[in-house]
Tab-separated table of C-alpha atoms in Angstrom:
chain	number	residue	atom	x	y	z
A	1	MET	CA	93.624	151.692	128.985
A	2	SER	CA	95.957	148.997	127.859
A	3	SER	CA	94.337	148.170	124.578
A	4	ARG	CA	96.698	145.906	122.760
A	5	ARG	CA	96.874	145.820	119.017
A	6	SER	CA	95.924	142.176	118.879
A	7	SER	CA	92.733	142.685	120.866
A	8	SER	CA	91.704	145.692	118.822
A	9	ARG	CA	92.338	143.789	115.606
A	10	SER	CA	90.831	140.392	116.275
A	11	ARG	CA	87.127	140.895	116.385
A	12	GLN	CA	86.355	137.281	115.694
A	13	SER	CA	87.991	134.269	117.181
A	14	SER	CA	87.970	132.110	114.053
A	15	GLY	CA	89.232	133.068	110.650
A	16	ALA	CA	85.789	133.702	109.194
A	17	PRO	CA	85.749	135.415	105.793
A	18	THR	CA	83.168	138.053	106.620
A	19	SER	CA	84.095	140.361	109.443
A	20	ALA	CA	82.070	143.278	110.674
A	21	GLY	CA	84.828	145.848	110.297
A	22	MET	CA	85.836	145.568	106.649
A	23	THR	CA	83.935	145.634	103.395
A	24	ASP	CA	84.068	142.920	100.782
A	25	ALA	CA	85.793	145.233	98.350
A	26	GLN	CA	88.678	145.725	100.723
A	27	ILE	CA	88.959	141.999	101.264
A	28	THR	CA	88.978	141.435	97.510
A	29	ASP	CA	91.647	144.071	97.208
A	30	LEU	CA	93.794	142.334	99.800
A	31	VAL	CA	93.299	138.988	98.092
A	32	SER	CA	94.403	140.434	94.772
A	33	LYS	CA	97.470	141.956	96.401
A	34	LEU	CA	98.301	138.573	97.856
A	35	GLN	CA	97.806	137.006	94.481
A	36	GLN	CA	100.348	139.355	92.921
A	37	LEU	CA	102.981	138.132	95.347
A	38	ILE	CA	102.621	134.470	94.572
A	39	PRO	CA	104.668	133.543	91.515
A	40	GLN	CA	102.294	130.830	90.365
A	41	LEU	CA	99.284	133.098	90.232
A	42	ARG	CA	100.887	136.294	89.037
A	43	SER	CA	100.386	135.740	85.334
A	44	ARG	CA	96.753	134.738	85.577
A	45	HIS	CA	93.990	137.281	85.439
A	46	SER	CA	92.298	137.990	88.722
A	47	ASP	CA	88.883	137.094	87.318
A	48	LYS	CA	89.728	133.462	86.951
A	49	VAL	CA	91.305	132.927	90.340
A	50	SER	CA	89.003	132.328	93.270
A	51	ALA	CA	89.798	133.347	96.811
A	52	ALA	CA	90.076	129.732	97.880
A	53	LYS	CA	92.640	129.111	95.184
A	54	VAL	CA	94.650	132.157	96.226
A	55	LEU	CA	94.609	131.004	99.839
A	56	GLN	CA	95.639	127.511	98.876
A	57	GLU	CA	98.515	128.732	96.750
A	58	THR	CA	99.524	131.089	99.525
A	59	CYS	CA	99.710	128.230	101.999
A	60	SER	CA	101.765	126.044	99.704
A	61	TYR	CA	104.038	128.968	98.829
A	62	ILE	CA	104.677	129.753	102.485
A	63	LYS	CA	105.416	126.100	103.140
A	64	SER	CA	107.894	125.996	100.286
A	65	LEU	CA	109.548	129.174	101.564
A	66	HIS	CA	109.845	127.600	105.005
A	67	ARG	CA	111.473	124.548	103.473
A	68	GLU	CA	113.885	126.742	101.563
A	69	VAL	CA	114.828	128.609	104.707
A	70	ASP	CA	115.369	125.301	106.496
A	71	ASP	CA	117.650	124.060	103.721
A	72	LEU	CA	119.546	127.325	103.713
A	73	SER	CA	119.995	127.242	107.462
A	74	ASP	CA	121.333	123.686	107.119
A	75	ARG	CA	123.819	124.920	104.569
A	76	LEU	CA	124.763	127.992	106.560
A	77	SER	CA	125.276	126.036	109.771
A	78	GLU	CA	127.776	123.792	108.007
A	79	LEU	CA	129.511	126.644	106.236
A	80	LEU	CA	129.766	128.840	109.295
A	81	ALA	CA	131.103	126.011	111.416
A	82	ASN	CA	133.942	125.619	108.968
A	83	THR	CA	134.814	129.239	108.541
A	84	ASP	CA	134.251	130.346	112.079
A	85	SER	CA	137.906	130.274	112.913
A	86	ASN	CA	138.871	132.034	109.741
A	87	SER	CA	138.595	135.649	110.701
A	88	ALA	CA	140.070	136.912	107.448
A	89	GLN	CA	137.211	135.555	105.428
A	90	ALA	CA	134.734	137.017	107.876
A	91	ALA	CA	136.349	140.397	107.360
A	92	ILE	CA	135.995	139.988	103.602
A	93	ILE	CA	132.332	139.131	103.985
A	94	ARG	CA	131.740	142.118	106.204
A	95	SER	CA	133.380	144.446	103.768
A	96	LEU	CA	131.285	143.056	100.923
A	97	LEU	CA	128.061	143.388	102.827
A	98	MET	CA	128.458	146.978	103.926
B	1	MET	CA	98.575	171.323	142.585
B	2	ALA	CA	96.266	171.345	139.636
B	3	SER	CA	97.211	173.449	136.653
B	4	PRO	CA	95.064	176.544	136.261
B	5	GLN	CA	93.937	175.758	132.706
B	6	PRO	CA	93.997	172.048	132.024
B	7	ILE	CA	91.873	172.267	128.874
B	8	ILE	CA	94.564	174.058	126.911
B	9	ASN	CA	96.830	171.051	127.223
B	10	THR	CA	94.899	169.221	124.528
B	11	PRO	CA	96.547	169.659	121.144
B	12	GLU	CA	95.058	171.862	118.502
B	13	THR	CA	94.934	169.183	115.865
B	14	SER	CA	92.292	167.223	117.717
B	15	THR	CA	89.742	170.033	117.489
B	16	THR	CA	90.473	171.329	114.008
B	17	ASN	CA	91.347	168.198	112.049
B	18	PRO	CA	89.936	165.050	113.579
B	19	GLN	CA	91.098	162.945	110.670
B	20	THR	CA	94.676	164.061	110.583
B	21	THR	CA	97.227	161.315	110.604
B	22	SER	CA	99.964	163.218	112.412
B	23	LEU	CA	99.118	163.170	116.084
B	24	PRO	CA	101.433	164.787	118.584
B	25	ASP	CA	101.467	161.688	120.742
B	26	SER	CA	102.373	159.222	118.075
B	27	ASP	CA	103.207	156.645	120.722
B	28	SER	CA	99.535	155.901	121.324
B	29	ASN	CA	99.097	153.691	118.307
B	30	PRO	CA	95.525	152.546	119.034
B	31	ASN	CA	94.316	156.143	118.738
B	32	LYS	CA	96.194	156.576	115.517
B	33	ARG	CA	94.678	153.408	114.130
B	34	ARG	CA	91.149	154.402	115.072
B	35	LYS	CA	91.344	157.750	113.340
B	36	ILE	CA	92.913	156.375	110.193
B	37	ALA	CA	90.374	153.571	110.113
B	38	HIS	CA	87.772	155.928	108.814
B	39	ALA	CA	89.850	156.714	105.771
B	40	SER	CA	91.500	153.553	104.443
B	41	PRO	CA	92.833	151.018	106.925
B	42	ALA	CA	94.473	148.731	104.404
B	43	HIS	CA	96.552	151.441	102.753
B	44	ALA	CA	97.554	153.040	106.016
B	45	GLU	CA	98.781	149.700	107.289
B	46	PHE	CA	100.860	149.180	104.191
B	47	LEU	CA	102.510	152.544	104.601
B	48	ASN	CA	103.811	151.452	107.949
B	49	HIS	CA	105.267	148.229	106.640
B	50	ILE	CA	108.856	147.651	105.687
B	51	ASN	CA	109.907	147.517	102.053
B	52	TRP	CA	111.282	144.012	101.942
B	53	THR	CA	112.470	144.286	98.372
B	54	SER	CA	114.920	147.109	98.917
B	55	GLN	CA	118.590	146.293	98.615
B	56	SER	CA	119.499	148.190	101.771
B	57	GLU	CA	117.001	146.196	103.815
B	58	GLN	CA	118.557	142.983	102.606
B	59	GLN	CA	122.076	144.168	103.333
B	60	ILE	CA	121.154	145.251	106.824
B	61	TYR	CA	119.515	141.894	107.414
B	62	SER	CA	122.522	139.995	106.099
B	63	ALA	CA	124.892	141.932	108.318
B	64	ASN	CA	122.733	141.467	111.410
B	65	LEU	CA	122.237	137.809	110.624
B	66	LEU	CA	125.927	137.153	110.183
B	67	ARG	CA	126.747	138.885	113.420
B	68	THR	CA	124.070	136.956	115.304
B	69	LEU	CA	125.047	133.629	113.781
B	70	ARG	CA	128.685	134.034	114.699
B	71	GLN	CA	127.627	134.737	118.274
B	72	VAL	CA	125.261	131.795	118.326
B	73	LEU	CA	127.669	129.283	116.878
B	74	ARG	CA	130.544	130.353	119.027
B	75	ARG	CA	128.799	129.140	122.158
B	76	ASN	CA	129.411	125.472	122.859
B	77	PRO	CA	126.864	124.359	125.431
B	78	SER	CA	126.088	120.755	126.322
B	79	PRO	CA	124.773	118.920	123.251
B	80	SER	CA	121.942	117.207	125.117
B	81	THR	CA	119.979	120.362	125.848
B	82	THR	CA	120.511	122.397	122.710
B	83	PRO	CA	118.912	121.662	119.353
B	84	SER	CA	120.848	121.001	116.201
B	85	LYS	CA	122.916	123.747	114.639
B	86	SER	CA	120.552	123.973	111.735
B	87	ARG	CA	117.648	124.702	114.025
B	88	GLN	CA	119.676	127.278	115.899
B	89	VAL	CA	120.496	128.995	112.627
B	90	ARG	CA	116.851	128.895	111.574
B	91	TYR	CA	115.748	130.306	114.909
B	92	ALA	CA	118.305	133.120	114.763
B	93	ALA	CA	117.402	133.931	111.157
B	94	ASP	CA	113.727	134.173	112.039
B	95	ARG	CA	114.403	136.381	115.005
B	96	VAL	CA	116.594	138.777	113.058
B	97	LEU	CA	113.917	138.894	110.369
B	98	ALA	CA	111.220	139.610	112.925
B	99	ALA	CA	113.369	142.323	114.451
B	100	ALA	CA	113.668	143.950	111.039
B	101	ALA	CA	109.903	144.345	110.971
B	102	LYS	CA	110.218	146.702	113.929
B	103	GLY	CA	107.212	145.378	115.753
B	104	ARG	CA	104.670	146.571	113.223
B	105	THR	CA	103.266	143.197	112.303
B	106	CYS	CA	101.605	140.462	114.310
B	107	TRP	CA	103.846	137.688	112.987
B	108	SER	CA	107.041	139.524	113.888
B	109	ARG	CA	105.895	140.136	117.428
B	110	ALA	CA	104.890	136.497	117.778
B	111	ILE	CA	108.303	135.307	116.601
B	112	LEU	CA	110.147	137.604	118.974
B	113	SER	CA	108.058	136.557	121.959
B	114	SER	CA	108.267	132.811	121.350
B	115	PRO	CA	110.756	130.871	123.462
B	116	PRO	CA	113.973	129.395	122.011
B	117	PRO	CA	113.895	125.800	120.777
B	118	PHE	CA	114.706	123.385	123.515
B	119	ASN	CA	115.090	119.689	124.116
B	120	LEU	CA	112.949	117.274	122.151
B	121	ARG	CA	111.324	115.997	125.329
B	122	ARG	CA	109.487	119.246	125.786
B	123	LEU	CA	108.044	118.998	122.308
B	124	HIS	CA	106.498	115.639	123.134
B	125	ARG	CA	104.666	117.119	126.099
B	126	HIS	CA	102.871	119.604	123.873
B	127	LYS	CA	101.599	116.853	121.609
B	128	LYS	CA	98.855	115.944	124.087
B	129	ALA	CA	96.843	119.069	123.264
B	130	PRO	CA	95.956	118.188	119.649
B	131	ASP	CA	94.456	114.886	120.808
B	132	ALA	CA	91.921	116.742	122.917
B	133	LYS	CA	90.975	118.818	119.903
B	134	LYS	CA	90.439	115.740	117.786
B	135	LYS	CA	87.795	114.465	120.170
B	136	VAL	CA	85.803	117.661	119.867
B	137	THR	CA	85.725	117.639	116.087
B	138	GLY	CA	84.652	113.998	116.146
B	139	LEU	CA	81.628	114.876	118.234
B	140	ARG	CA	80.768	117.758	115.957
B	141	SER	CA	80.648	115.605	112.876
B	142	LEU	CA	78.262	113.231	114.594
B	143	ARG	CA	75.901	116.019	115.589
B	144	ASN	CA	75.709	117.775	112.263
B	145	GLY	CA	75.144	114.661	110.254
B	146	THR	CA	76.309	114.418	106.709
B	147	GLU	CA	75.580	117.913	105.464
B	148	LYS	CA	78.072	120.259	107.100
B	149	ARG	CA	80.959	118.072	107.984
B	150	LYS	CA	83.561	120.485	106.668
B	151	LEU	CA	83.710	124.235	106.786
B	152	PRO	CA	83.487	126.139	103.511
B	153	ALA	CA	86.648	125.932	101.453
B	154	VAL	CA	87.704	129.531	102.040
B	155	GLN	CA	87.364	129.193	105.791
B	156	ARG	CA	89.297	125.961	105.838
B	157	LYS	CA	92.151	127.434	103.864
B	158	ALA	CA	92.080	130.597	105.909
B	159	ARG	CA	92.514	128.481	108.988
B	160	VAL	CA	95.463	126.646	107.476
B	161	LEU	CA	96.991	129.972	106.530
B	162	SER	CA	96.487	131.288	110.048
B	163	LEU	CA	98.438	128.326	111.350
B	164	LEU	CA	101.295	128.930	108.936
B	165	VAL	CA	101.770	132.607	109.696
B	166	PRO	CA	103.107	132.810	113.236
B	167	GLY	CA	100.945	134.428	115.847
B	168	CYS	CA	97.918	134.788	113.596
B	169	ARG	CA	95.569	132.134	114.876
B	170	LYS	CA	93.045	134.554	116.299
B	171	VAL	CA	93.348	137.346	113.787
B	172	SER	CA	90.475	138.554	111.644
B	173	PHE	CA	90.411	137.533	108.017
B	174	PRO	CA	91.417	140.855	106.437
B	175	ASN	CA	94.243	141.280	108.926
B	176	LEU	CA	95.299	137.721	108.240
B	177	LEU	CA	95.603	138.557	104.551
B	178	GLU	CA	97.686	141.607	105.358
B	179	GLU	CA	99.929	139.659	107.695
B	180	ALA	CA	100.362	136.938	105.099
B	181	THR	CA	101.289	139.489	102.453
B	182	ASP	CA	103.940	141.059	104.632
B	183	TYR	CA	105.159	137.698	105.887
B	184	ILE	CA	105.643	136.380	102.354
B	185	SER	CA	107.641	139.433	101.328
B	186	ALA	CA	109.768	139.099	104.441
B	187	LEU	CA	110.347	135.389	103.846
B	188	GLU	CA	111.379	136.065	100.267
B	189	MET	CA	113.922	138.579	101.484
B	190	GLN	CA	115.138	136.089	104.056
B	191	VAL	CA	115.670	133.494	101.332
B	192	ARG	CA	117.495	135.988	99.107
B	193	ALA	CA	119.757	137.132	101.941
B	194	MET	CA	120.578	133.652	103.190
B	195	THR	CA	121.221	132.410	99.660
B	196	ALA	CA	123.598	135.291	99.060
B	197	LEU	CA	125.366	134.569	102.344
B	198	ALA	CA	125.707	130.890	101.514
B	199	GLU	CA	127.086	131.768	98.104
B	200	LEU	CA	129.601	134.130	99.646
B	201	LEU	CA	130.739	131.604	102.186
B	202	SER	CA	131.010	128.746	99.751
B	203	GLY	CA	132.071	130.792	96.741
B	204	GLY	CA	135.585	131.432	98.037
B	205	ASP	CA	136.639	127.810	97.569
B	206	SER	CA	140.340	128.192	98.140
B	207	PRO	CA	140.265	130.084	101.445
B	208	SER	CA	137.510	127.936	102.939
B	209	GLY	CA	139.222	124.789	101.665
B	210	LEU	CA	142.478	125.829	103.271
B	211	ALA	CA	140.693	126.620	106.510
B	212	ALA	CA	139.045	123.201	106.550
B	213	GLU	CA	142.356	121.493	105.894
B	214	SER	CA	144.103	123.444	108.604
B	215	LEU	CA	141.426	122.431	111.089
B	216	SER	CA	141.589	118.717	110.283
């Protein structure tokens, strides 16, 4: 009765490339969609880029995004600590955002 | 008291159009997924996902993030138990981002259900688990000999990817690709929004400079 989404999705415990539910064409389609997102691989033609390369670039891209978010949160924590007492500036920011 | 005609309670769509996407009880998502799965699971999943590139999505995220951060940083608990401010900001930013996904993706649900960052001592306790795993892989390499020491490249990288995307360790490969796609778009939006916020806060040099001087 309580079939969770995670249990209905994960048919295999490890991240094996071939799963019983999906066809290879769909997997290739997903890989190409992923490739379009990654800035380093966007210009290259999909014929030349292997799945392993796409996965590798995806991993490094996610890591770099994580690092960027960490740097930004460093910056924001300093900035917000300074301007926390300044309610006027916060009002300006709110008006600009909405 | 049983109803006189219980069969009529079933909706008409189930008998006429078994492949329709609009079910009356849209809350039962597993049923919806099963019926759509016959058509095109990948495209149906994408329709449910948020458009992370839209300007409104970014504005909503920025507003929510700012509100949450001001709440978070206003609290002043004891410094020994709480992590650094940067980590608190990162944690809040991730949670607001996961909330924006509205529970449709595995990574967002994993972020929202993970506990808040705590003292460093607790992190050291968890480090014992990877040592146990290392022993197992050592035994495996001895058994297999020299031929299959490593998994195929795609599987190895898929495993690394599953560790990077939160909550996706035991997800099938196609779903992992979908989750990664959505996660990357969401992260990009997070970076754009936080960059814009940082620019706003540091761009007004004179007011922030005056505020800093008045504090010191």
